[in-house]
Every structure is written in C-alpha cells, then in structure tokens.
Coordinates of C-alpha atoms and ligand atoms in Angstrom, one line a residue:
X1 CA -30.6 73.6 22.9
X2 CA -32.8 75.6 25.4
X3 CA -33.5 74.7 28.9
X4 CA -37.3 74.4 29.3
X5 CA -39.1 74.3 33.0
X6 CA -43.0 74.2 33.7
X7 CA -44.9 73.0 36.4
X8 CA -48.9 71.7 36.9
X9 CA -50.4 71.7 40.7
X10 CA -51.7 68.0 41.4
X11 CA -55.0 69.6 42.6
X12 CA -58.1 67.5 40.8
X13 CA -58.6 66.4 36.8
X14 CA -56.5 68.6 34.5
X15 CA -59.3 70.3 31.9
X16 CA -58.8 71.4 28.4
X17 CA -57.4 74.9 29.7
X18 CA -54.1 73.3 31.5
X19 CA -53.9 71.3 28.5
X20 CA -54.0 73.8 25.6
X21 CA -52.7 76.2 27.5
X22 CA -49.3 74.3 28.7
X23 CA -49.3 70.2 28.1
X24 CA -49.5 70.9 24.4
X25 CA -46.4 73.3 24.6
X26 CA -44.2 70.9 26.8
X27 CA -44.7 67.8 24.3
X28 CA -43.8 70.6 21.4
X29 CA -40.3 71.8 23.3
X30 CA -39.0 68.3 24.0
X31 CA -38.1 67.2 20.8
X32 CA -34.9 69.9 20.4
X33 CA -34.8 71.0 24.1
X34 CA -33.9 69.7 27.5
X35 CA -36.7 69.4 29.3
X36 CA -37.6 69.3 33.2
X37 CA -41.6 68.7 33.9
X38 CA -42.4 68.9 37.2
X39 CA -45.9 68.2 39.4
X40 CA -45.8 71.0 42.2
X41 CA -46.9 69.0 44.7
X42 CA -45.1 71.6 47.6
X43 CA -47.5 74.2 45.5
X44 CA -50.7 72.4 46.4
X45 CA -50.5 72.6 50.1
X46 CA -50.7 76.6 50.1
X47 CA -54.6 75.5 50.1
X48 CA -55.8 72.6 52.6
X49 CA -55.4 68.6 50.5
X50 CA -56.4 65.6 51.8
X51 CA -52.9 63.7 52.2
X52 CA -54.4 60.5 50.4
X53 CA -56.0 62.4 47.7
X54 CA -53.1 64.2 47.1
X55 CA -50.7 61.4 46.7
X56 CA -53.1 59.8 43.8
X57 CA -53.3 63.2 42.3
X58 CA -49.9 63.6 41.7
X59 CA -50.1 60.4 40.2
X60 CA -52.4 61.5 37.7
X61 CA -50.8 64.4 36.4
X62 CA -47.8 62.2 36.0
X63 CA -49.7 59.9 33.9
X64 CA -51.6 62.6 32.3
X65 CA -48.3 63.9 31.5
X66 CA -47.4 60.9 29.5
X67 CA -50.4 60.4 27.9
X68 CA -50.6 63.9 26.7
X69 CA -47.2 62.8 24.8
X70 CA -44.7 63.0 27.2
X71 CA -42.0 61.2 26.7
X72 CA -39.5 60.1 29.6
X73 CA -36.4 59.4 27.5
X74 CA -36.7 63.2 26.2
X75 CA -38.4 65.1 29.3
X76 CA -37.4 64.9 32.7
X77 CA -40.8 63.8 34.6
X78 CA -40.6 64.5 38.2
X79 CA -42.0 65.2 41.8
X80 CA -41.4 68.6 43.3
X81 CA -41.3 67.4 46.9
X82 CA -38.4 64.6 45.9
X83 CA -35.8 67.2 45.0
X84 CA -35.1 69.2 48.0
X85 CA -33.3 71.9 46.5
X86 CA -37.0 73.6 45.8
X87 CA -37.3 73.9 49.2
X88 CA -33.5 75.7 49.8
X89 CA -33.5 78.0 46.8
X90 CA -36.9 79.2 47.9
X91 CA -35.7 80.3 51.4
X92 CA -32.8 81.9 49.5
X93 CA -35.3 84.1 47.5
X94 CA -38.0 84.6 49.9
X95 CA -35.4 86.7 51.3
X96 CA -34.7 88.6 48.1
X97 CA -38.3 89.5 47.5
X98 CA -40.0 91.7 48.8
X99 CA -43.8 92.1 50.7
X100 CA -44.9 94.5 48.6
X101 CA -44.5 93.0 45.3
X102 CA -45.6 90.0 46.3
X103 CA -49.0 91.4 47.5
X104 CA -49.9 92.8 44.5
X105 CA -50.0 89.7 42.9
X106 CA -53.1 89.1 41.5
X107 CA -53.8 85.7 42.4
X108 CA -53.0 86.2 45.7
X109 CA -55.7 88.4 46.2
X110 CA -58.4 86.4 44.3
X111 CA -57.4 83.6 46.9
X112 CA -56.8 85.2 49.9
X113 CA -59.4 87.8 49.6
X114 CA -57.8 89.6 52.0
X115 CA -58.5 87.4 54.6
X116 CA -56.5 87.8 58.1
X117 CA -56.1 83.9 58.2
X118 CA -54.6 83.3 54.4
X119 CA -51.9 80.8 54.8
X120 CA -48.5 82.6 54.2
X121 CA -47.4 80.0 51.7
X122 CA -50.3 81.6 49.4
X123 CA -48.9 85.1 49.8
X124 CA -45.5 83.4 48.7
X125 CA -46.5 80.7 46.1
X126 CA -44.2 82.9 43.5
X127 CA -41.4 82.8 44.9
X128 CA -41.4 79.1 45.2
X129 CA -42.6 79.2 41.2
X130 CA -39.6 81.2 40.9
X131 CA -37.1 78.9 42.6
X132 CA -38.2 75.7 40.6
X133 CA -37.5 77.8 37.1
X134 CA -33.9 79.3 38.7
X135 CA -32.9 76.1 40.2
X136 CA -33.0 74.5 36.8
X137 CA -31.4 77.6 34.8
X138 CA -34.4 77.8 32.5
X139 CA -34.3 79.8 29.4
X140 CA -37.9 79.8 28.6
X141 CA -40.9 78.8 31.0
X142 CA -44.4 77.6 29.0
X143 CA -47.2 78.5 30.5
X144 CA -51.0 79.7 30.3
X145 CA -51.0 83.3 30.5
X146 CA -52.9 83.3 33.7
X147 CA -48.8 82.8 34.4
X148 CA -47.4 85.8 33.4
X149 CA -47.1 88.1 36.8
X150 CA -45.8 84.9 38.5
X151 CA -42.9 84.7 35.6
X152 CA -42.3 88.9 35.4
X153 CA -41.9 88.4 39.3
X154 CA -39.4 85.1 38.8
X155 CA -37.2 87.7 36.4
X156 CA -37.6 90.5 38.7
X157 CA -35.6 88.2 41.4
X158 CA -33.0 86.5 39.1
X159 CA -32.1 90.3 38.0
X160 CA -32.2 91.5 41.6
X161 CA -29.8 88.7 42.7
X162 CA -28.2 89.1 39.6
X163 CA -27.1 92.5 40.4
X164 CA -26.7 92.1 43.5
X165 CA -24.3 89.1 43.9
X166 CA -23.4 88.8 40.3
X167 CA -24.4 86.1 37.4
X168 CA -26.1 83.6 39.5
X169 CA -29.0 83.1 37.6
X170 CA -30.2 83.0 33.9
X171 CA -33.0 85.2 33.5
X172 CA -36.3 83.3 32.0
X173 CA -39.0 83.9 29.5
X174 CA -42.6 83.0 29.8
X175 CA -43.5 81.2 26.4
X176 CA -47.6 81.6 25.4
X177 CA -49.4 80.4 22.7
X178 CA -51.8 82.2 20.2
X179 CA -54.9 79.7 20.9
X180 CA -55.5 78.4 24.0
X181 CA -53.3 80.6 26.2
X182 CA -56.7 81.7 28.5
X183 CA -59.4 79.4 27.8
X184 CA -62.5 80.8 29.6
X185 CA -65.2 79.1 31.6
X186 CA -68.1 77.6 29.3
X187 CA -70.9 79.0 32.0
X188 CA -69.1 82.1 32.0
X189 CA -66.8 83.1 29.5
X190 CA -65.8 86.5 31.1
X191 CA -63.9 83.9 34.1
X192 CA -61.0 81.3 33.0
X193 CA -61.4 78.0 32.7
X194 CA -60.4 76.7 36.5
X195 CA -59.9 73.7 37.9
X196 CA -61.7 74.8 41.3
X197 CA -64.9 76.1 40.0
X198 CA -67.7 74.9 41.8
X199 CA -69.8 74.1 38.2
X200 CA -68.8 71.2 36.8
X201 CA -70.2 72.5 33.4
X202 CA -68.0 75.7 33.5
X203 CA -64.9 72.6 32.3
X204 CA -64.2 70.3 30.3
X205 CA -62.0 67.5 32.2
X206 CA -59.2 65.3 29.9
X207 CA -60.8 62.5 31.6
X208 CA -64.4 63.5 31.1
X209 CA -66.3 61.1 29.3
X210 CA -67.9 61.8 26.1
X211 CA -71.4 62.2 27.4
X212 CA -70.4 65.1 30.0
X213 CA -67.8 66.9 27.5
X214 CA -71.1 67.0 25.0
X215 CA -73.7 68.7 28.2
X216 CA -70.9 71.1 28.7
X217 CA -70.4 72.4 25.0
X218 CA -73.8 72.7 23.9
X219 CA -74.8 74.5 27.5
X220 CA -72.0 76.8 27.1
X221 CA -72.8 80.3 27.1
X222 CA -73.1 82.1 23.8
X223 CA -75.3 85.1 22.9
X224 CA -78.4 86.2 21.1
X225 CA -76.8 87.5 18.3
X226 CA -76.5 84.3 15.9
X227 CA -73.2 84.8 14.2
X228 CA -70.6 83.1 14.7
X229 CA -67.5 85.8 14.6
X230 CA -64.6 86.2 17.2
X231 CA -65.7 89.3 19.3
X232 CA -63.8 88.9 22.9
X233 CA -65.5 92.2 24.0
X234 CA -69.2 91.6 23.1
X235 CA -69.2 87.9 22.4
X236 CA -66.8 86.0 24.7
X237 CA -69.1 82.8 24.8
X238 CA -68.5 82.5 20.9
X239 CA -65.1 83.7 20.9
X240 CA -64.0 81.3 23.7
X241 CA -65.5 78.3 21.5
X242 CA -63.7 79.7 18.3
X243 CA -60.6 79.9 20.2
X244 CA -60.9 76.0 21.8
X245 CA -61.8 75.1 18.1
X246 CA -58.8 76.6 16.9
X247 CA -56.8 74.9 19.4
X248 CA -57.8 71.7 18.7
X249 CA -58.1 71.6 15.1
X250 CA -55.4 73.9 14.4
X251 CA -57.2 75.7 12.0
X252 CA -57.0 79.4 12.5
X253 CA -60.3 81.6 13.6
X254 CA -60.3 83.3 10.3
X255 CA -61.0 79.8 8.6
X256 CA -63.3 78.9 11.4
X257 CA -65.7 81.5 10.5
X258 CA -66.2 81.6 7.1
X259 CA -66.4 78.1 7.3
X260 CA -70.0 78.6 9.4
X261 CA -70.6 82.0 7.8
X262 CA -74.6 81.7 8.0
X263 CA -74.6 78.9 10.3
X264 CA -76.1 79.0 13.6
X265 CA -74.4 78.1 17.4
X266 CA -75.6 74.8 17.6
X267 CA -73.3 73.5 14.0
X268 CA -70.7 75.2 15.2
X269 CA -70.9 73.3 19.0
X270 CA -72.0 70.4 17.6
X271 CA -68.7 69.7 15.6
X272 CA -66.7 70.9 18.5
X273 CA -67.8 68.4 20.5
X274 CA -66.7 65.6 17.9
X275 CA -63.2 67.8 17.5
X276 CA -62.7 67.6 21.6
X277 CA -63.9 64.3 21.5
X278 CA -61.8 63.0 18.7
X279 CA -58.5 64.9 20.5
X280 CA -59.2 63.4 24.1
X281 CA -60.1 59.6 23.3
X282 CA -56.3 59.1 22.7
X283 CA -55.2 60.6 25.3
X284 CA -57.9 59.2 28.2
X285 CA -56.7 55.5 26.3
X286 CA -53.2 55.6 27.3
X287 CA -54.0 57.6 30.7
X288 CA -55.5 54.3 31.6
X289 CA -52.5 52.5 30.4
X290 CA -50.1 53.9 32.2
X291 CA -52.1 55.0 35.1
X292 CA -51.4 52.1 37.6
X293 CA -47.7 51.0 35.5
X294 CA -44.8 50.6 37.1
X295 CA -43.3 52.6 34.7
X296 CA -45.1 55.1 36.0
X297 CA -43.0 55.4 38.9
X298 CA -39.3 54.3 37.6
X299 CA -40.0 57.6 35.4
X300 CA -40.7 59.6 38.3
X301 CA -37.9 58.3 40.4
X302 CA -35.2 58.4 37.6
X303 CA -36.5 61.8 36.9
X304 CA -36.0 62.8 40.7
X305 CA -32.7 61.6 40.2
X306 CA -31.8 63.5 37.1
X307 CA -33.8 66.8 38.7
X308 CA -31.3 66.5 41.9
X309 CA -28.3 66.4 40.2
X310 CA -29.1 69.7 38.1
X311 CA -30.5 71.3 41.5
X312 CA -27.4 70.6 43.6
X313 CA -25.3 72.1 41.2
X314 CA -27.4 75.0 41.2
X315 CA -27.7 75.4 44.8
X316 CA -23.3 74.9 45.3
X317 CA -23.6 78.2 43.0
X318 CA -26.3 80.2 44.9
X319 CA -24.7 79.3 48.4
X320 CA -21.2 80.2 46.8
X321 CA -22.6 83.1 45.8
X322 CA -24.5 83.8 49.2
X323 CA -21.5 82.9 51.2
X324 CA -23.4 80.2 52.8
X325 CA -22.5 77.0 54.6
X326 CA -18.4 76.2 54.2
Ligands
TYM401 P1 -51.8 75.3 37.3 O1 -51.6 74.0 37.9 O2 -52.9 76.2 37.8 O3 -52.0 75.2 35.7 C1 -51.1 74.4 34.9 C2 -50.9 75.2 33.6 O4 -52.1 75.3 32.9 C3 -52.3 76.7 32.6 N1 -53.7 77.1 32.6 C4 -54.4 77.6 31.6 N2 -54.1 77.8 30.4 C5 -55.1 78.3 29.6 N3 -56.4 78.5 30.0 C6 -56.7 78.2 31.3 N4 -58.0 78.4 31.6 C7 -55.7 77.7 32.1 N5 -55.8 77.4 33.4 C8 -54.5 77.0 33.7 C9 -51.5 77.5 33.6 O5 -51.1 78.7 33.1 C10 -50.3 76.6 33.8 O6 -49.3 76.8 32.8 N6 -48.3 78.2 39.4 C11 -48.5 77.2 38.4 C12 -47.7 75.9 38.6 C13 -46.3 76.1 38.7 C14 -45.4 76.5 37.7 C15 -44.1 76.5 38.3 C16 -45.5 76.7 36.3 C17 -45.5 76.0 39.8 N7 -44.2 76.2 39.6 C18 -43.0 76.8 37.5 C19 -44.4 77.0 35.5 C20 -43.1 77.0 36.1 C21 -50.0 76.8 38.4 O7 -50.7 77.0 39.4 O8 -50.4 76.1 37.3

C-alpha cells in the first residue's frame, strides 16, 4: 500500500482541468492506497482573498472533493491550516532551499512578473507544496503537469536533507495522466485551462450549468482546416477538444477520430457537450447534497485529526534529525 498526497488551492470553482487533471486520479488511488487530500488553504493567501470568501471556498472544494467520489472512510479529507505541522516543516525546508532554485520557478515568474512588491510567500509557495508531501511521507504525488517543477523541486529537498542529515524523508513521484494532464484554455488553446482567467469562456466550471458549459464548447477555438485530427503544434484548439473527449469518455484519440473522420467541428463539439454534460450532472447533484451537511465538517475535522497524528510523528523525526527543541 502506497502513501498518496495531493493538494487543490480553495481559490474560486474548480473547472474541468483540476478535475481531469487531479480529482479523477485521487478517487482512482484510494481504493488500494492510504490517502491524505488536502485543501491548501495556507497556499491561497500567497495572493490577496477575501477572509469570508475564502472560508466558503474551502468549503467547496471539500464538498467538491466528495462529490467527485471521494470517500471519507478511504481518503483522509482535510484543511491545511488545521494541522500545524505544514507550517513547522516548511520553516525547516525554507531553510534548506535555496534562492536561486526557487526563482527559477516558472510559476513564480508568471505571477510575480518580476514585480519588486510580489509577496515572498509566492516566491516560496514550493517549499510549502514540498512540506505538505514530506510531512506525510508520500510515495507518489498526483497532479496536473502544470505540477511537475514544484514536485522535481520537493525531491530536490528530501534528497538534499537526505544527504545531509540522513533518511529523513521518502523521496516522492509526481503521478500524470495520459488525457487530461494539461487541459488548455477553450479561447486559447496555446494557455492552460486556469482558474483565474479573466474569460469566463476560456473554462468550463464543475458547477457550471448546462447552458454555459454548451457557449463555452461550441465558441472554443478551433481552426480553418475542418478535420478533426490531434495536431498539438498546428491545431491545439482541436487537439485540446480531442484530448477533453478522451478524458471523459475514456475512449482513446485514435478511436475519437476515425469515429468523425469526414465530419466537421461542430458534430464533434456538439457531442462533447452532452459527454461533459452527462459526466458533471452527477457530480454538481451530490455537490449540492453535501454542500451545507454536517457531514461535511465531521469529515474535515476527523480528517484534521488523522492528518495531525501522521504530521507530529513526522515532525519528532525532522527535529530529531535537526537537533531541534529537547
Ligand atoms: P491548483 O489548485 O492550481 O490545481 C489543483 C490540481 O489541478 C491541476 N490542474 C490542471 N490539470 C490539468 N489541466 C489544467 N489546466 C489544470 N489546472 C490545474 C493541478 O496540476 C493540480 O494537481 N500547487 C498546487 C496545490 C498544492 C499541491 C500540494 C498539490 C499545494 N500543495 C501538494 C500536490 C501536492 C496548485 O496550485 O494546484
């Protein structure tokens, strides 16, 4: 049995991306692994929230956690902020990384745009991705692969330490999937699929209702061209569709396109937006369920309590290690 950590910022309506990306690999990994799903609230605040906002958010994402498939008597659902250890371990690293690695980061610099007044919490949002996956000894991390420098950088420390102090921490692996890893904007397929782009057309939301998630597909940007064939280079638009069609039906892109060889864009969107449809009614049903529930929060609060005892063992084995405290 593997030890399986991921994250999801409580920062507005999760869209298809987040979901195909990384919810649909979390309900896969619980069945035959121990799971620990967090909502990184602490990750948030590295960009300005409004404190009320943010507390219903991270509600949401809980729920949409659930309703994705989630299940609390085989994941560990919790809030970042409740289990302090976070907050320790990423001191601890912070001083084990170092400035120059972390400022090559790419999404640092898309953020920051090397702006003078770019909190410091954005210019060291890895390392505290990096101490929720070591405080829970995680063998394998699953992600979108907009992920993949933060997790290289999360190795790069445990190895450092590693070395340095000796076997402290397990070393993880970023998990991707074949569809759905990067799903791109819909306005503009050559941009990912993002939760704070100004275009509410560029996304479709899991909460989206079926009117808007039917605009957004049959606007999305395609080409001139007319045929329908996975080309990321000179047809992202159609490729991005075959790829969220894939996703959701399971079918693989091969079997997508001869099944509309000769057909034109509009077939092709057309059914997509009765597959996305068909996929997210379920899931926006028992959203609203669970939603306001108080199961809602004796799952997060039991999981806060199972997260804290896995993270205080941890951190008596980092500050061992460190020689810290008594
Ligand atoms: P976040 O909240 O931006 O996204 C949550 C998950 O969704 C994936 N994702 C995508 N996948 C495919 N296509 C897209 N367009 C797309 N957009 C987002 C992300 O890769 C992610 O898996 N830093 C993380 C949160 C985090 C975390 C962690 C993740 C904090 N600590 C520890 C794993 C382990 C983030 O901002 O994800």
């Amino acid at each position: 049995m593997k030890r399986i950590f991921s994250g999801v910022q409580p920062t507005g309506n999760l869209h298809i991306g987040n979901y195909l990306g990384a919810l649909r690999q979390f309900v896969d990994l619980q069945e035959e692994n121990e799971c620990f799903y967090c909502v990184v609230d602490m990750h948030s605040i590295t960009v300005p929230q409004d404190p009320k906002l943010l507390r219903s958010h991270i509600l949401d994402i809980a729920a949409l956690y659930m309703a994705v498939g989630l299940d609390p008597k085989k994941a560990t659902i919790f809030v970042q902020s409740q289990v302090s250890g976070h907050a320790e371990l990423n001191w601890i690293l912070t001083c084990n990384a170092y400035t120059g690695e972390l400022s090559r980061m790419t999404q640092f610099k898309q953020k920051s745009q090397n702006k003078e007044s770019a909190p410091a919490g954005l210019f060291c949002y890895p390392i505290l991705m990096a101490a929720d996956i070591l405080l829970y000894d995680a063998d394998i991390v699953p992600v979108g692969n907009d992920q993949k420098q933060h997790i290289e950088l999360t190795r790069d420390l445990a190895i450092r330490i590693n070395n340095k102090y000796g076997d402290t921490f397990v070393v993880p692996e970023g998990r991707f999937l074949k569809a759905g890893a990067r799903v791109m904007a819909l306005d503009d397929p050559t941009a990912k699929m993002s939760k704070s782009a100004p275009n509410e057309m560029s996304r479709i939301g899991l909460l989206d209702e079926p009117s808007k998630i039917k605009k957004a597909i049959m606007r999305a940007t395609t080409d001139s061209e007319g045929v329908i064939r996975f080309d990321i280079e000179n047809k992202p638009g159609i490729s991005n569709l075959l790829n969220i069609y894939s996703a959701f039906s399971g079918k693989s892109v091969e079997e997508i396109e001869a099944q509309y060889e000769g057909q034109g864009y509009g077939s092709l969107k057309k059914d997509l937006v009765e597959i996305t449809v068909d996929a997210l009614t379920p899931i926006q049903q028992r959203f609203k369920e669970i939603r306001g529930s108080q199961l809602l929060t004796d799952t997060l609060n039991e999981g806060a309590a199972r997260a804290d005892a896995v993270a205080k063992k941890t951190m008596a084995r980092v500050k061992e290690r460190f020689g810290l405290g008594l």
